[in-house]
């Protein structure tokens, strides 16, 4: 079992930056691929980024490529999402998720554990 707790959300102006963090419990964190998924009001959940257990592989949604960076520190059981050049359309609740497999995935249903989310609001 893995428990995930997100932090770092908030209100930021367009063009600004935020860094989200996700702290995970469990000794096997290093063997899980991790992801960030977001959900805007009235919309379905959307894949944002994923990172393999070794951090060797990453994957991003086209909408965030070049602006967002996912990373992890297995010694701290933490995964991060650095978000730069934020846009109002990035406004959403951002969820951290873990997959009981080492490889990245863009498929939301393949994530096994979820955090409760952190709100990111980008004003224009």
Coordinates of C-alpha atoms in Angstrom, one line a residue, residues 4-123:
X4 CA 0.4 9.9 -1.4
X5 CA 0.2 13.5 -0.1
X6 CA 0.5 16.4 -2.5
X7 CA 1.6 19.9 -1.6
X8 CA 2.7 23.2 -3.3
X9 CA -0.5 24.2 -5.1
X10 CA -1.8 27.8 -4.9
X11 CA -2.7 30.9 -6.9
X12 CA -0.3 32.3 -9.4
X13 CA -0.4 34.8 -12.3
X14 CA -0.1 33.7 -15.8
X15 CA 3.6 33.3 -16.8
X16 CA 4.5 32.3 -13.2
X17 CA 5.8 29.1 -11.7
X18 CA 4.9 26.6 -9.1
X19 CA 6.5 23.4 -7.9
X20 CA 4.3 20.6 -6.7
X21 CA 5.6 17.9 -4.4
X22 CA 4.2 14.5 -3.6
X23 CA 5.3 12.7 -0.5
X24 CA 4.9 8.9 -0.6
X25 CA 4.8 6.4 2.3
X26 CA 6.0 2.9 1.9
X27 CA 9.5 1.3 1.5
X28 CA 8.9 0.3 -2.1
X29 CA 8.5 3.8 -3.5
X30 CA 11.5 3.3 -5.6
X31 CA 9.9 0.5 -7.6
X32 CA 6.8 2.5 -8.6
X33 CA 6.4 4.6 -11.7
X34 CA 4.8 7.9 -10.7
X35 CA 2.6 10.4 -12.5
X36 CA 0.8 13.6 -12.3
X37 CA -2.8 13.9 -13.5
X38 CA -5.0 17.0 -13.4
X39 CA -8.7 17.7 -13.5
X40 CA -10.2 21.0 -14.4
X41 CA -13.7 22.0 -13.4
X42 CA -16.3 20.3 -15.5
X43 CA -13.7 18.2 -17.3
X44 CA -12.4 14.7 -17.1
X45 CA -9.0 13.8 -15.6
X46 CA -6.1 14.5 -17.9
X47 CA -2.7 12.9 -17.9
X48 CA 0.1 15.5 -17.3
X49 CA 3.4 13.7 -16.8
X50 CA 5.0 10.4 -15.7
X51 CA 8.4 9.2 -14.6
X52 CA 9.8 5.7 -14.3
X53 CA 11.1 4.3 -11.0
X54 CA 14.7 5.0 -12.0
X55 CA 13.9 8.4 -13.4
X56 CA 15.5 7.3 -16.7
X57 CA 12.2 7.7 -18.6
X58 CA 9.7 10.5 -18.6
X59 CA 6.5 11.3 -20.6
X60 CA 4.5 14.5 -20.9
X61 CA 1.2 15.6 -22.3
X62 CA 1.7 17.7 -25.4
X63 CA 0.0 20.6 -23.6
X64 CA 2.8 20.9 -21.0
X65 CA 5.9 19.8 -22.9
X66 CA 8.7 22.3 -22.6
X67 CA 6.9 24.0 -19.6
X68 CA 6.6 21.3 -17.0
X69 CA 9.3 18.9 -15.6
X70 CA 8.7 15.8 -13.5
X71 CA 11.4 14.5 -11.3
X72 CA 11.8 12.3 -8.2
X73 CA 14.1 11.7 -5.3
X74 CA 13.8 8.1 -4.2
X75 CA 15.8 8.7 -1.1
X76 CA 13.1 11.2 0.1
X77 CA 10.2 9.2 -1.3
X78 CA 9.1 12.3 -3.2
X79 CA 8.1 13.2 -6.7
X80 CA 8.0 16.7 -8.0
X81 CA 6.3 18.7 -10.8
X82 CA 8.0 21.9 -11.7
X83 CA 5.6 24.1 -13.6
X84 CA 6.8 27.1 -15.5
X85 CA 5.1 29.6 -17.9
X86 CA 1.8 28.7 -16.4
X87 CA -1.4 29.5 -18.3
X88 CA -5.0 30.0 -17.2
X89 CA -5.8 26.7 -18.9
X90 CA -3.5 24.9 -16.4
X91 CA -6.0 25.7 -13.6
X92 CA -7.0 22.3 -12.1
X93 CA -6.7 20.0 -9.2
X94 CA -3.4 18.2 -9.6
X95 CA -3.2 14.6 -8.4
X96 CA -0.2 12.5 -7.7
X97 CA -0.5 8.8 -8.6
X98 CA 1.6 5.7 -8.3
X99 CA 1.7 2.7 -10.6
X100 CA 2.7 -0.8 -9.4
X101 CA 5.2 -1.1 -12.3
X102 CA 8.5 0.5 -13.1
X103 CA 7.6 2.0 -16.5
X104 CA 5.9 5.3 -17.5
X105 CA 2.4 5.3 -18.7
X106 CA 0.0 8.0 -20.1
X107 CA -3.0 5.8 -19.3
X108 CA -4.8 7.1 -16.2
X109 CA -6.5 3.8 -15.4
X110 CA -3.1 2.1 -15.1
X111 CA -2.3 4.1 -11.9
X112 CA -3.1 2.1 -8.7
X113 CA -2.7 4.7 -5.9
X114 CA -3.9 8.3 -5.8
X115 CA -3.4 11.3 -3.6
X116 CA -6.2 13.7 -2.7
X117 CA -5.0 16.5 -5.0
X118 CA -3.8 20.0 -4.7
X119 CA -5.5 23.0 -6.3
X120 CA -3.5 25.1 -8.8
X121 CA -5.2 28.3 -10.0
X122 CA -3.6 30.5 -12.7
X123 CA -5.0 34.0 -13.1

